Short mmCIF file of C-alpha atoms in Angstrom, two decimals:
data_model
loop_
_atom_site.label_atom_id
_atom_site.label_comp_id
_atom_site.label_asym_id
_atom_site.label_seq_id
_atom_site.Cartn_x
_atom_site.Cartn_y
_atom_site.Cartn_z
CA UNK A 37 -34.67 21.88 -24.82
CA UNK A 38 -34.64 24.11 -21.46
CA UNK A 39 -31.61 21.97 -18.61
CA UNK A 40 -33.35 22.39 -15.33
CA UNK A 41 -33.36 20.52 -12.07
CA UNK A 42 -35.95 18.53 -10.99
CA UNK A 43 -37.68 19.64 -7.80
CA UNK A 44 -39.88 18.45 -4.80
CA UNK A 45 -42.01 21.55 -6.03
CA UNK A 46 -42.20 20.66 -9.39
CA UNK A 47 -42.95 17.55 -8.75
CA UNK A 48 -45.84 18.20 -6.43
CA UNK A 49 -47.01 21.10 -8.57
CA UNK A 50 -47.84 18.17 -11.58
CA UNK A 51 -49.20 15.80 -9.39
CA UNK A 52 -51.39 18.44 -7.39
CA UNK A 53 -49.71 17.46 -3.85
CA UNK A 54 -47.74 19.36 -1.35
CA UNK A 55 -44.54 19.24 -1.11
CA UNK A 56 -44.43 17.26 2.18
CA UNK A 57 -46.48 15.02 0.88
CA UNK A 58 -44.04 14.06 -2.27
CA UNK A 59 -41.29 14.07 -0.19
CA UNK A 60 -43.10 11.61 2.50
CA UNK A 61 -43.88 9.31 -0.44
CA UNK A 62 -40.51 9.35 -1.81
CA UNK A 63 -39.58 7.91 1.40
CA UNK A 64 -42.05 5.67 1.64
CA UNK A 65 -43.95 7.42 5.15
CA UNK A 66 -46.84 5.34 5.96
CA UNK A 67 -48.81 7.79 6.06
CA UNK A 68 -49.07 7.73 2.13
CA UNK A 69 -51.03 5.42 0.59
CA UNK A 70 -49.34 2.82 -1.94
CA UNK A 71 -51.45 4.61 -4.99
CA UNK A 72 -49.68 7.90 -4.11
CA UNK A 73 -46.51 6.62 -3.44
CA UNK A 74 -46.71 5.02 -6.85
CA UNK A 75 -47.87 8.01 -8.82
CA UNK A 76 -45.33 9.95 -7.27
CA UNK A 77 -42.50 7.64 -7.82
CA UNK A 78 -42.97 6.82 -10.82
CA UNK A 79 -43.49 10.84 -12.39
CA UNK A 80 -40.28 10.94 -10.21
CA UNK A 81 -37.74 8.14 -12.17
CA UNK A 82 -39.56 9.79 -15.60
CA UNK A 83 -38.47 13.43 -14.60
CA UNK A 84 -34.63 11.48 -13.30
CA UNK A 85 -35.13 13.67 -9.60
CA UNK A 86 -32.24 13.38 -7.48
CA UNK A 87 -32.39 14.08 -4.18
CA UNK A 88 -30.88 17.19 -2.71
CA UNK A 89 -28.72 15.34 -0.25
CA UNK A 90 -27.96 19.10 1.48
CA UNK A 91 -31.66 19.95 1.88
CA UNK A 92 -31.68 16.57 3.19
CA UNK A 93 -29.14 16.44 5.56
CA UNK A 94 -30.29 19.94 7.12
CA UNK A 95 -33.72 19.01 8.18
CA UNK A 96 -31.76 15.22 9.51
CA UNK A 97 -29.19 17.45 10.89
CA UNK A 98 -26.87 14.90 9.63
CA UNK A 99 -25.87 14.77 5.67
CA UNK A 100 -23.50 11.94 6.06
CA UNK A 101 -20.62 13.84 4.16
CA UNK A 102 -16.92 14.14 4.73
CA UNK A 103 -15.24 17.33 3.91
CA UNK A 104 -11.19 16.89 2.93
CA UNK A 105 -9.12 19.36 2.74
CA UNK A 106 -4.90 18.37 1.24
CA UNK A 107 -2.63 21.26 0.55
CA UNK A 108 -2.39 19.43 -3.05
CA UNK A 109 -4.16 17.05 -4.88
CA UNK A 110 -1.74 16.27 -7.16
CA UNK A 111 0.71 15.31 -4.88
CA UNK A 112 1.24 11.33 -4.93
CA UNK A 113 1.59 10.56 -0.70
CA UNK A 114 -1.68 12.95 -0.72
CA UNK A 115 -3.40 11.05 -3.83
CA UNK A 116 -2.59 7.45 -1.86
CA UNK A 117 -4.31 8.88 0.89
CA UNK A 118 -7.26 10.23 -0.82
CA UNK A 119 -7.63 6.88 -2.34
CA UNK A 120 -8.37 5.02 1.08
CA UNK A 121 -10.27 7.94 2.61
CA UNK A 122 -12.67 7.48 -0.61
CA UNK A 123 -12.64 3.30 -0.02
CA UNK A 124 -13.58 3.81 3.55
CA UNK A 125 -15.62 6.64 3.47
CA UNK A 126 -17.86 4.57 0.84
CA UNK A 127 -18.11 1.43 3.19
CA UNK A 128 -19.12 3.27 5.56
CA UNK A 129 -21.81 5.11 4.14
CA UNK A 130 -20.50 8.22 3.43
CA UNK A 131 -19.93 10.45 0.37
CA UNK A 132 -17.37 12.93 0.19
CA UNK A 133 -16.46 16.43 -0.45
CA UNK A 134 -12.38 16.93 -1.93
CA UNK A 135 -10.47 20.39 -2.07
CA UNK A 136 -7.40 21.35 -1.40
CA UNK A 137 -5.71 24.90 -0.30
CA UNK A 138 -3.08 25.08 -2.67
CA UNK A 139 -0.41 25.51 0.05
CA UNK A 140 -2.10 28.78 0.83
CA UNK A 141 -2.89 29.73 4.37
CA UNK A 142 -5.81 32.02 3.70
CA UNK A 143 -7.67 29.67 1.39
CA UNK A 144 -7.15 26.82 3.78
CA UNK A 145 -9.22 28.89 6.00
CA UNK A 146 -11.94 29.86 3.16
CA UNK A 147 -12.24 26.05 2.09
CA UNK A 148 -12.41 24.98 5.94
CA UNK A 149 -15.38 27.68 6.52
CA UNK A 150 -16.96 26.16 2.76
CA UNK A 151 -16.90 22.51 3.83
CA UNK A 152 -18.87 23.52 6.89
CA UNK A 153 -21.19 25.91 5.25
CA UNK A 154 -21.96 23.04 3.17
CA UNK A 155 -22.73 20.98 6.28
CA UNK A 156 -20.46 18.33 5.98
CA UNK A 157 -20.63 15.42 8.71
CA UNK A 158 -16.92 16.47 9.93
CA UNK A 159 -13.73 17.59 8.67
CA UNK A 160 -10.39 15.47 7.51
CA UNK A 161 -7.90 18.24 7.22
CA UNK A 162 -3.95 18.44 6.10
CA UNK A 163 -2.40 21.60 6.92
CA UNK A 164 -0.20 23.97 4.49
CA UNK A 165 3.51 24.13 5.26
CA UNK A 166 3.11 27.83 6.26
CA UNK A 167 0.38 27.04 9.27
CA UNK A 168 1.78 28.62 12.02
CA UNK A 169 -0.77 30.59 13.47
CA UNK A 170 -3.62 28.54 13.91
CA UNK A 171 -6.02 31.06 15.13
CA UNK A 172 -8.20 31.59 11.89
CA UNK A 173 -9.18 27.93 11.69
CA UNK A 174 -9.67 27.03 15.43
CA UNK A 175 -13.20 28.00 15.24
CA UNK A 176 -14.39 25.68 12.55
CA UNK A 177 -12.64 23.04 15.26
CA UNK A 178 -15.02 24.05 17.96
CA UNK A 179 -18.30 23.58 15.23
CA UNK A 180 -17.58 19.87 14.38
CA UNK A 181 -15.57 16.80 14.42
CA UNK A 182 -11.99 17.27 12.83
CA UNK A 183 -9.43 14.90 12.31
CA UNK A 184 -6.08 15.94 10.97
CA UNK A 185 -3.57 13.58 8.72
CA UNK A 186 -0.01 13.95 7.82
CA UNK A 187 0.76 17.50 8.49
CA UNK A 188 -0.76 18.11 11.61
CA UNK A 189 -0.09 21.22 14.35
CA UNK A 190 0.61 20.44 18.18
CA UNK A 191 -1.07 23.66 18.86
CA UNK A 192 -4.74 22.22 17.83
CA UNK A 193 -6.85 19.87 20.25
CA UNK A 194 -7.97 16.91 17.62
CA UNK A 195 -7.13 13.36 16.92
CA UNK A 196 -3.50 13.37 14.68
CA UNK A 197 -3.60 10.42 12.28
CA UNK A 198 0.45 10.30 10.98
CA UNK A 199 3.53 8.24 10.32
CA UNK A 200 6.08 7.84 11.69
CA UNK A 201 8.43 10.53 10.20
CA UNK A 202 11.43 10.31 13.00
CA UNK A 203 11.47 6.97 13.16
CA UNK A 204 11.75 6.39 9.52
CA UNK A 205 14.24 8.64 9.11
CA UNK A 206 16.74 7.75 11.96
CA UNK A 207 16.23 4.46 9.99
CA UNK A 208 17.49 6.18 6.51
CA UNK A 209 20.46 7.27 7.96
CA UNK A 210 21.43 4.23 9.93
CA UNK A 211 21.03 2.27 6.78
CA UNK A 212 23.60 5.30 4.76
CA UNK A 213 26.01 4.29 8.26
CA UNK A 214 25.68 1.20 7.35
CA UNK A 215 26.98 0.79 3.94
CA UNK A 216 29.46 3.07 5.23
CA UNK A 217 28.94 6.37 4.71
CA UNK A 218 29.69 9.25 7.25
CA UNK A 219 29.65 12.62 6.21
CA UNK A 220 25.78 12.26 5.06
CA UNK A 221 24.08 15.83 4.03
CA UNK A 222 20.06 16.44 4.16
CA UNK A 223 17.66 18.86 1.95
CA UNK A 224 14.61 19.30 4.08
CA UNK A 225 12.21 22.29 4.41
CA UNK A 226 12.62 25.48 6.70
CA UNK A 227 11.47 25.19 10.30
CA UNK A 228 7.87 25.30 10.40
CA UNK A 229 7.21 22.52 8.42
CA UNK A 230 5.86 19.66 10.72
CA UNK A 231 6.60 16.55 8.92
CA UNK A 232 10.22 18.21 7.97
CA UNK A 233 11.05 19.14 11.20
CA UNK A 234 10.21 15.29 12.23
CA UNK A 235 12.88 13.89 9.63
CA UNK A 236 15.29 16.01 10.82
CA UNK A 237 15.01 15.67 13.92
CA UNK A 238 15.52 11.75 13.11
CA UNK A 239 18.42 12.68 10.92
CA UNK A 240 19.99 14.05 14.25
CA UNK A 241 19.34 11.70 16.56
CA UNK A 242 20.41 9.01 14.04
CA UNK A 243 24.16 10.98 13.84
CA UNK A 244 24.51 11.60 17.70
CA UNK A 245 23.72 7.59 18.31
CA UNK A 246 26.35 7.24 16.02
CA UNK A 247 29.03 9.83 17.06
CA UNK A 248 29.00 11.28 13.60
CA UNK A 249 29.52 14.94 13.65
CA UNK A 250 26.91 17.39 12.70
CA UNK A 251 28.01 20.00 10.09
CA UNK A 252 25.84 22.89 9.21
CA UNK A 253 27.65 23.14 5.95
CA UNK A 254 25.76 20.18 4.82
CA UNK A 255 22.43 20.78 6.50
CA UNK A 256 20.43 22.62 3.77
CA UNK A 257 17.06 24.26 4.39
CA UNK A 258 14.78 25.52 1.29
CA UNK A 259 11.29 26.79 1.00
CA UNK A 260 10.30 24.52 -1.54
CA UNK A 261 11.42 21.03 -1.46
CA UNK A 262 11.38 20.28 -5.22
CA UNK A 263 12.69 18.50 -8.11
CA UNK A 264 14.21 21.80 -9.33
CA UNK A 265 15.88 22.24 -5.44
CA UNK A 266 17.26 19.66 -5.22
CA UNK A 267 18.92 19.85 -8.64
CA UNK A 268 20.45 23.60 -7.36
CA UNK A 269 21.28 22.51 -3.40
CA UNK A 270 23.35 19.25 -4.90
CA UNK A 271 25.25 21.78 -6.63
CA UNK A 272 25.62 23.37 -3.72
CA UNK A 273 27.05 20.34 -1.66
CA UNK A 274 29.03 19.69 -4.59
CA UNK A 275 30.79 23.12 -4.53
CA UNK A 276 32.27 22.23 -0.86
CA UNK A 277 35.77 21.42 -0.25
CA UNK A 278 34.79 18.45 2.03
CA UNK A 279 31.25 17.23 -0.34
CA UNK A 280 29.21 14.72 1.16
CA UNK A 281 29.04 10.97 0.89
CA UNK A 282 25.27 10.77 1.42
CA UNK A 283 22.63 13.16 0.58
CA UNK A 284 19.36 12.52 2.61
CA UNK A 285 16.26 14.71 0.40
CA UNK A 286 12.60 14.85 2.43
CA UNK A 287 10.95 13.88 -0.37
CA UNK A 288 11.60 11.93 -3.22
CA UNK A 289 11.21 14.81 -5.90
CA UNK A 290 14.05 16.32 -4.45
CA UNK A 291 15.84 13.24 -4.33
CA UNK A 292 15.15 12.53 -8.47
CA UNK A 293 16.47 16.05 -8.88
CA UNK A 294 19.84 15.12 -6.56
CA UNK A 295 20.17 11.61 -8.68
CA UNK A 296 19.62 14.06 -11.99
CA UNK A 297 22.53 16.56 -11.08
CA UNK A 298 25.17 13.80 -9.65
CA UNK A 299 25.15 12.01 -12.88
CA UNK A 300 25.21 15.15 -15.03
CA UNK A 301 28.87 15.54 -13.48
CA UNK A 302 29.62 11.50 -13.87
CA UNK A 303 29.76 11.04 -10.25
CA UNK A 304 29.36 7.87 -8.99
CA UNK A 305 25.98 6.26 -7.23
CA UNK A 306 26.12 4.81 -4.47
CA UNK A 307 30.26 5.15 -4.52
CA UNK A 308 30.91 8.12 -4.23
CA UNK A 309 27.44 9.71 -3.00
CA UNK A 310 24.27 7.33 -1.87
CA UNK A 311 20.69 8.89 -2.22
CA UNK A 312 17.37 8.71 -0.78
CA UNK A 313 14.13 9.78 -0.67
CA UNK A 314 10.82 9.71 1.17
CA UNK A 315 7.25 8.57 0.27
CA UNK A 316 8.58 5.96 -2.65
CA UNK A 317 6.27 7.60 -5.43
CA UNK A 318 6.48 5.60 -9.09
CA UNK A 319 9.12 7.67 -10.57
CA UNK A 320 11.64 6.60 -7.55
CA UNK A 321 11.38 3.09 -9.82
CA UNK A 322 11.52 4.98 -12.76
CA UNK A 323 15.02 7.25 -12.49
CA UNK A 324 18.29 5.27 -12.80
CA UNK A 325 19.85 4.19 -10.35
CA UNK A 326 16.16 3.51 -8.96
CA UNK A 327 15.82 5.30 -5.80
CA UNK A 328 16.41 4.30 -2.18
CA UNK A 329 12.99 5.73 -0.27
CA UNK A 330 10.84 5.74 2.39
CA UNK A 331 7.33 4.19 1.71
CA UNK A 332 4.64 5.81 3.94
CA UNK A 333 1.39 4.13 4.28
CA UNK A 334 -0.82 6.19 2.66
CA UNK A 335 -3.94 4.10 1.95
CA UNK A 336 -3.95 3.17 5.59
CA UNK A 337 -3.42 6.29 6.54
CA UNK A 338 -6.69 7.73 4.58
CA UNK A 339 -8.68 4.55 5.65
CA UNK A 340 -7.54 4.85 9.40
CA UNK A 341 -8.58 9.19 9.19
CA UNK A 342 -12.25 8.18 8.08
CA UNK A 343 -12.68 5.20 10.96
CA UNK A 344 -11.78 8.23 13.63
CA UNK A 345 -14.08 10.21 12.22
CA UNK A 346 -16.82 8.36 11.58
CA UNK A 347 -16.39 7.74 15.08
CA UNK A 348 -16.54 11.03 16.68
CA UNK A 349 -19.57 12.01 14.78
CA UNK A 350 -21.61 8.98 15.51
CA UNK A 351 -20.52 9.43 19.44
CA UNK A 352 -23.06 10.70 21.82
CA UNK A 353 -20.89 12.99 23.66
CA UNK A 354 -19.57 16.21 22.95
CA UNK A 355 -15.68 15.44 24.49
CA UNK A 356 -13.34 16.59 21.91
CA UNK A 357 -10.82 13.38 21.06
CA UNK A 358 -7.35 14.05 21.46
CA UNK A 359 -5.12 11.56 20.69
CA UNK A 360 -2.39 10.77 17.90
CA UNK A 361 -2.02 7.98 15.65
CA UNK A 362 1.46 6.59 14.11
CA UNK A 363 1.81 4.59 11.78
CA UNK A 364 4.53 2.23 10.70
CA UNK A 365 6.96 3.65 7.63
CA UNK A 366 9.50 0.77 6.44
CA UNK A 367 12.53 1.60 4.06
CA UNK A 368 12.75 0.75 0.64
CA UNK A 369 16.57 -0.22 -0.12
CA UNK A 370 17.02 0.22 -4.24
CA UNK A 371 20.10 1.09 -6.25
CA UNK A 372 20.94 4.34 -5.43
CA UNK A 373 22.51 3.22 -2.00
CA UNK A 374 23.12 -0.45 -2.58
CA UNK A 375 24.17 -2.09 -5.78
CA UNK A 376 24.25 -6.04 -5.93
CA UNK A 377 27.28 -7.40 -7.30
#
């Protein structure tokens, strides 16, 4: 048997009626008389027609679809997020449109150009690591609403939904001071990376309070903050004369990878060197000792993205929001920096 979509056309070319007038039955115009409307629905449920909810929004002007762009979709803080941009976005009426950019500058412009192309409603967006220049996407800024979530740019005029990165982890280190630990290293990401550049600056601020002194040797900056780096820059801070008592990682993959390569040279955790992570994803439960992290609100997060959306697009004014949104982080204290006795 031939797979084709059912059409309007189709449809109106079996019943003998114009297209307008199928569609205005389908949506029950009064116009059409109940006979007509009844003919039309019912050849319509036989022949399972689904609306083309693009065709649809065009001629409304308004399609009632989200467009989200994530550098990854397998990444868990992302996946959290996704989860309570789909909840809200739902409740609210509204379906949505997922893809992600792969970390890749370029096609984070080509899928921000698709999703309005495809004439989403307005844009949730999470920049790559790499945005600097922010020139290629600006334009698809000035077309509709767009709200951007966890790693945001300064140099963009749109509502910021984020957490609290510097707060939380000014709070990570003051909790390593507090067990008693002073010479505490970090693995974070180079320089333009937002939400790294946050932490760090935390991580400073967090030493200077505490007259700790700040020592390059341990302040280590990679490209790609993953399981596998943090597994080579622990042997790294291993390799000093003076190694570290603490070793801060950005994200908790790094982190695992740290845990992995301390106790492949029996050193002792939290003793000797304390850990910890951020975004708490389910293998910092899993690895043993279980993993000291920062747990970042993602669902919230997601939920609290759509609700600022939804909100510029139903306004009635064309004043772009600019505002930013912070939410509350809170520190998860496991094994890897305290041990009950």
């Amino acid at each position: 048997m031939k797979k084709g979509v059912t059409t309007l056309k189709k449809l109106s070319k079996i019943l003998n009626l114009s297209v307008s007038t199928v569609s205005r039955a389908l949506n029950d115009h009064p116009d059409i008389s109940d006979e007509t409307k009844e003919s039309v629905k019912k050849l319509a449920q036989s022949m399972n027609y689904v609306p083309n909810i693009f065709a649809k929004g065009f001629r409304k002007s308004k399609s009632n679809i989200l467009g989200v762009l994530v550098p990854s979709i397998t990444h868990y803080f992302h996946s959290t997020i996704l989860k309570g941009i789909l909840e809200e976005a739902s409740m609210k009426g509204y379906r949505v449109i997922i893809s992600e950019s792969n970390n890749d500058v370029l096609q984070q412009t080509e899928m921000l150009n698709t999703l309005t192309q495809f004439g989403v409603d307005g844009i949730l967006a999470s920049l790559t690591k790499k945005t600097k220049n922010v020139d290629s996407i600006l334009p698809v800024f000035s077309k509709l609403p767009v709200i951007l979530f966890d790693k945001v740019s300064n140099k963009i005029p749109c509502t910021r939904i984020i957490t609290n990165d510097e707060e939380a982890a000014y709070n990570v280190v003051e909790h390593l001071i507090n067990i008693g630990k002073k010479r505490i290293a970090i693995i974070k990401e180079r320089e333009f990376s937002y939400n790294s550049e946050k932490r760090y600056t935390g991580y400073l601020k967090a030493l200077k309070d505490n007259n700790l002194e700040i020592d390059e040797k341990i302040i280590i900056s990679v490209d790609d903050i993953s399981q596998q780096q943090g597994k080579r820059m622990t042997n790294i801070l291993l390799s000093l004369k003076q190694r570290p008592d603490a070793i801060f990682a950005i994200t908790d993959g790094a982190a695992i990878g740290v845990i992995q390569t301390l106790k492949k040279f029996n050193i002792k955790i939290p003793e000797e060197i304390a850990v910890v992570g951020f975004s708490n994803n389910i293998n910092s439960t899993i690895i043993e000792p279980t993993l000291t992290t920062v747990d970042q609100p993602g669902e919230t997060l997601g939920k609290t993205a759509v609700k600022y959306l939804i909100e510029e697009i139903e306004s009635n004014t064309d004043i772009v929001m600019h505002k930013t949104i912070e939410l509350k982080s809170s520190l998860i204290i496991r094994d890897s920096t305290f041990r009950a006795k």
